[in-house]
PDB file of C-alpha atoms in Angstrom:
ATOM      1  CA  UNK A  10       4.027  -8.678  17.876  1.00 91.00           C
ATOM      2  CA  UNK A  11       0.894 -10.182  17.531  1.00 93.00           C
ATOM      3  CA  UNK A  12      -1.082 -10.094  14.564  1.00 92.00           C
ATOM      4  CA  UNK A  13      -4.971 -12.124  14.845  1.00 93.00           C
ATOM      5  CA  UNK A  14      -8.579 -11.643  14.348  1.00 91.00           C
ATOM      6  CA  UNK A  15     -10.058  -8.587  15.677  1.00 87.00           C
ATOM      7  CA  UNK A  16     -11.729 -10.708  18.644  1.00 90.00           C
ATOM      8  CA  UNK A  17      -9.367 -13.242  19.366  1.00 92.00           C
ATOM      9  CA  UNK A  18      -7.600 -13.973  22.574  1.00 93.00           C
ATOM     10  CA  UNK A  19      -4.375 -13.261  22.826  1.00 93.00           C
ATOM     11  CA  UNK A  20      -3.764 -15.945  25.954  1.00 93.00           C
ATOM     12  CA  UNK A  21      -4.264 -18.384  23.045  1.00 90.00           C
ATOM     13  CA  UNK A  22      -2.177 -16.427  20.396  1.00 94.00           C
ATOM     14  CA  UNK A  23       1.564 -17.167  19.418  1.00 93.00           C
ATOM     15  CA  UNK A  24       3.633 -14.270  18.360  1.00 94.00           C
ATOM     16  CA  UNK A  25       4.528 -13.642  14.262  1.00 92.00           C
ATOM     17  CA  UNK A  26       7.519 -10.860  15.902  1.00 91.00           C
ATOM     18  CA  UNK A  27       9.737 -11.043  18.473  1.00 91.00           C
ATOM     19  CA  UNK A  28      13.036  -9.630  19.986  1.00 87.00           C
ATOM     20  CA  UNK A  29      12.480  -6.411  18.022  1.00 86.00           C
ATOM     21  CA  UNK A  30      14.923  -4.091  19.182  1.00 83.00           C
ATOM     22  CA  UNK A  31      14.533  -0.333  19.850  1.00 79.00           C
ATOM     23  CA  UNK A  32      15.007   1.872  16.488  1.00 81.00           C
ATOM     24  CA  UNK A  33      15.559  -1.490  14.350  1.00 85.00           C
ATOM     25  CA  UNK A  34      12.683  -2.268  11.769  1.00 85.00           C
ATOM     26  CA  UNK A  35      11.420  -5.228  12.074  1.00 87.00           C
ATOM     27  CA  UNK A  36      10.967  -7.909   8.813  1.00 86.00           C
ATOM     28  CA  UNK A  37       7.728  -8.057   7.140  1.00 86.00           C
ATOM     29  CA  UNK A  38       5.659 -10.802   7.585  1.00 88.00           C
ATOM     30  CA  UNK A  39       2.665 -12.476   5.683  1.00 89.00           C
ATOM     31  CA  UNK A  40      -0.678 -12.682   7.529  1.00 88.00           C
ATOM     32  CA  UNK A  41      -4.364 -13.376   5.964  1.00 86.00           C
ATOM     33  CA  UNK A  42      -6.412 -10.826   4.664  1.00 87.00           C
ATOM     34  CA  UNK A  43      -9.084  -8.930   6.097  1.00 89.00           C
ATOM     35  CA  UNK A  44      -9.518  -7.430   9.483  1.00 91.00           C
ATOM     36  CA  UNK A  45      -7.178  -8.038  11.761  1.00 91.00           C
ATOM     37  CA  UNK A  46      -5.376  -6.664  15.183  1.00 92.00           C
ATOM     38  CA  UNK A  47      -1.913  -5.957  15.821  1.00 92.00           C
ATOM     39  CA  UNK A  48      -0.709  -6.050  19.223  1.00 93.00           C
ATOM     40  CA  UNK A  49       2.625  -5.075  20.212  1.00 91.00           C
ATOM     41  CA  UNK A  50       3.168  -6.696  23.942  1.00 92.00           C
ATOM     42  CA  UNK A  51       6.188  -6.139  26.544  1.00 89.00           C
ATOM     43  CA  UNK A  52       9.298  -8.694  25.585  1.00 87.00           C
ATOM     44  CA  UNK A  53       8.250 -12.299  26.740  1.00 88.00           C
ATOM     45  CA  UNK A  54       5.128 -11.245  28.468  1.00 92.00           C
ATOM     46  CA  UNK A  55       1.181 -10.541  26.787  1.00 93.00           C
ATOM     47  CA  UNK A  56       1.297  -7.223  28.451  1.00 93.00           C
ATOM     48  CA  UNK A  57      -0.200  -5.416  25.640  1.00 93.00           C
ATOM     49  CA  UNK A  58       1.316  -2.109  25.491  1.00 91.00           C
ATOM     50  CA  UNK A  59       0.263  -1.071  21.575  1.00 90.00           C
ATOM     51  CA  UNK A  60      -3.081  -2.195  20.555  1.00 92.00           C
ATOM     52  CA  UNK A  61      -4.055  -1.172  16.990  1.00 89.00           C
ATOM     53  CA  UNK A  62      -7.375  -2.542  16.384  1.00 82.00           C
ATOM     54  CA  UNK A  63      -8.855  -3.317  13.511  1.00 83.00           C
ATOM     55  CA  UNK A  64      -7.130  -2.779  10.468  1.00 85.00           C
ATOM     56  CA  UNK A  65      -8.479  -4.049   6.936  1.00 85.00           C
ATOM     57  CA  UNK A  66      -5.540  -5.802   5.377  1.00 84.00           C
ATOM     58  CA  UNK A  67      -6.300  -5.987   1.060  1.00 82.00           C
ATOM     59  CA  UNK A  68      -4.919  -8.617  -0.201  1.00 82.00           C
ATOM     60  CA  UNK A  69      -1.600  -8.840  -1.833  1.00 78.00           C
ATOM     61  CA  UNK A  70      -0.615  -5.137  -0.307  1.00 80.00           C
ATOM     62  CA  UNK A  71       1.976  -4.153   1.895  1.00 82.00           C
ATOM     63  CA  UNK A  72       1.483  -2.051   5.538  1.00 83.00           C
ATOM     64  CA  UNK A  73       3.432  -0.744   7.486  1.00 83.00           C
ATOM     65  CA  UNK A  74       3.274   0.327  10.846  1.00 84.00           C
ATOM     66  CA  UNK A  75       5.773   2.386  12.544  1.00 84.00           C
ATOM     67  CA  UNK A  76       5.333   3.006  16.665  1.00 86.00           C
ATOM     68  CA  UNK A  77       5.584   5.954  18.515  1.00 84.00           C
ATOM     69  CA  UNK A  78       6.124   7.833  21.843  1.00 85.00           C
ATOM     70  CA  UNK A  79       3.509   9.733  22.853  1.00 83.00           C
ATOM     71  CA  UNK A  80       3.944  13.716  22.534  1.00 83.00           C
ATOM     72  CA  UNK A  81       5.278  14.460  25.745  1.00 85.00           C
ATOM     73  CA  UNK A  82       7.474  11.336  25.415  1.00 84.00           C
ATOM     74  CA  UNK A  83       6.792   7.576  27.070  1.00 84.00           C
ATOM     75  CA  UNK A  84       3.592   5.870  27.085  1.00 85.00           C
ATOM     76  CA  UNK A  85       0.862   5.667  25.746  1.00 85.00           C
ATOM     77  CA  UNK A  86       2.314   4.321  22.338  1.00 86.00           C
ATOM     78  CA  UNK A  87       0.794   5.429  19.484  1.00 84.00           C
ATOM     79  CA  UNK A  88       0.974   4.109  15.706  1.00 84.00           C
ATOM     80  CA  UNK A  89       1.112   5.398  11.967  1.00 81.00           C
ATOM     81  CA  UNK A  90       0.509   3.128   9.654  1.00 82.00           C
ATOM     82  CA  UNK A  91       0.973   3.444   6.133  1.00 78.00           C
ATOM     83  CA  UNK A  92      -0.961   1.255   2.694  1.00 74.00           C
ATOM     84  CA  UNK A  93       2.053   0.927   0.184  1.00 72.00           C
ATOM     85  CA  UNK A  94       2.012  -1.182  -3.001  1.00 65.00           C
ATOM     86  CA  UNK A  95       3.831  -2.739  -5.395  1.00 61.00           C
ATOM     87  CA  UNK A  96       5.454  -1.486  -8.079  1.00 60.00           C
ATOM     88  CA  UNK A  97       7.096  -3.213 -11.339  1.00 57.00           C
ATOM     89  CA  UNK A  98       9.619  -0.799 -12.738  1.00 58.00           C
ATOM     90  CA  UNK A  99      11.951  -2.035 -15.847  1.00 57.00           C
ATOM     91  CA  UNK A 100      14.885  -3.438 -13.892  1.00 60.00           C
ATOM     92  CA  UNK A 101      13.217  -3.835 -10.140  1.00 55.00           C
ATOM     93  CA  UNK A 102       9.704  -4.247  -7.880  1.00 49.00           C
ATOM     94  CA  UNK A 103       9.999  -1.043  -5.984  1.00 51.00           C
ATOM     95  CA  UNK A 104       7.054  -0.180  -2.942  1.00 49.00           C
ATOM     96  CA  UNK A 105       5.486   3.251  -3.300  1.00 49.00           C
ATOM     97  CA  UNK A 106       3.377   4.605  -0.593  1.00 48.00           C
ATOM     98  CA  UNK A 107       0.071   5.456  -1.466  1.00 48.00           C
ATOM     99  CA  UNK A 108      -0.724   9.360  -1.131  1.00 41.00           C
ATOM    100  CA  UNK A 109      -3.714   9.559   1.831  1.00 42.00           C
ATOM    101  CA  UNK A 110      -2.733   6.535   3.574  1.00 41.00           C
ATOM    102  CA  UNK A 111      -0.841   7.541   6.298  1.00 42.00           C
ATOM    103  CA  UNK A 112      -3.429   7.202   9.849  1.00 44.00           C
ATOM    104  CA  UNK A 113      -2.985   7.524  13.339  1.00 45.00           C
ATOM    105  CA  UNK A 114      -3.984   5.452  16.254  1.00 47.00           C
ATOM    106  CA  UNK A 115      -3.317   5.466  20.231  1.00 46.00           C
ATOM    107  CA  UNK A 116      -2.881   2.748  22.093  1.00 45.00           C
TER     108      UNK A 116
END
């Protein structure tokens, strides 16, 4: 997974994520804030086969973004992604999704 500048080449671009496997979430990562593009690519290659471009990243916020089949099953991937944020309860931080942030994108 690559996560850069919404015009940046990915030739150039070293991956934040890899080896994610199938139905296992990967571990969140810290990137800058602002807009940038996630690209999800084929295992060792820069085949891009997810391209969610351009999300606005706050800072100090948490996203998510969970991929998907397409309807009928197979390609193209599509993504939800989902604005959570922190929470300081009495004994523990806990992350609460925000109501209205869930969106949808196709590859």
């Amino acid at each position: 997974m690559y996560v850069t500048a919404a015009n940046a080449d990915l030739a150039a671009a070293t991956p934040q994520v890899t080896a994610v496997e199938f139905l296992t979430p990967s571990r969140y990562i810290e990137v800058t804030s602002g807009a940038q593009r996630v690209r999800l690519t084929t295992a060792g290659t820069k085949t891009v086969v997810l391209d969610v471009n351009t999300l606005n990243l706050p800072s100090r916020s948490v996203r998510s973004i969970a991929v998907l089949e397409a309807t009928a099953g197979g390609a193209p991937l599509q993504s939800v992604t989902a604005l959570e944020e922190l929470t300081l309860g009495a004994d523990r931080p806990s992350v609460v999704t925000r109501t209205g942030a869930w969106g949808c994108q196709r590859a």
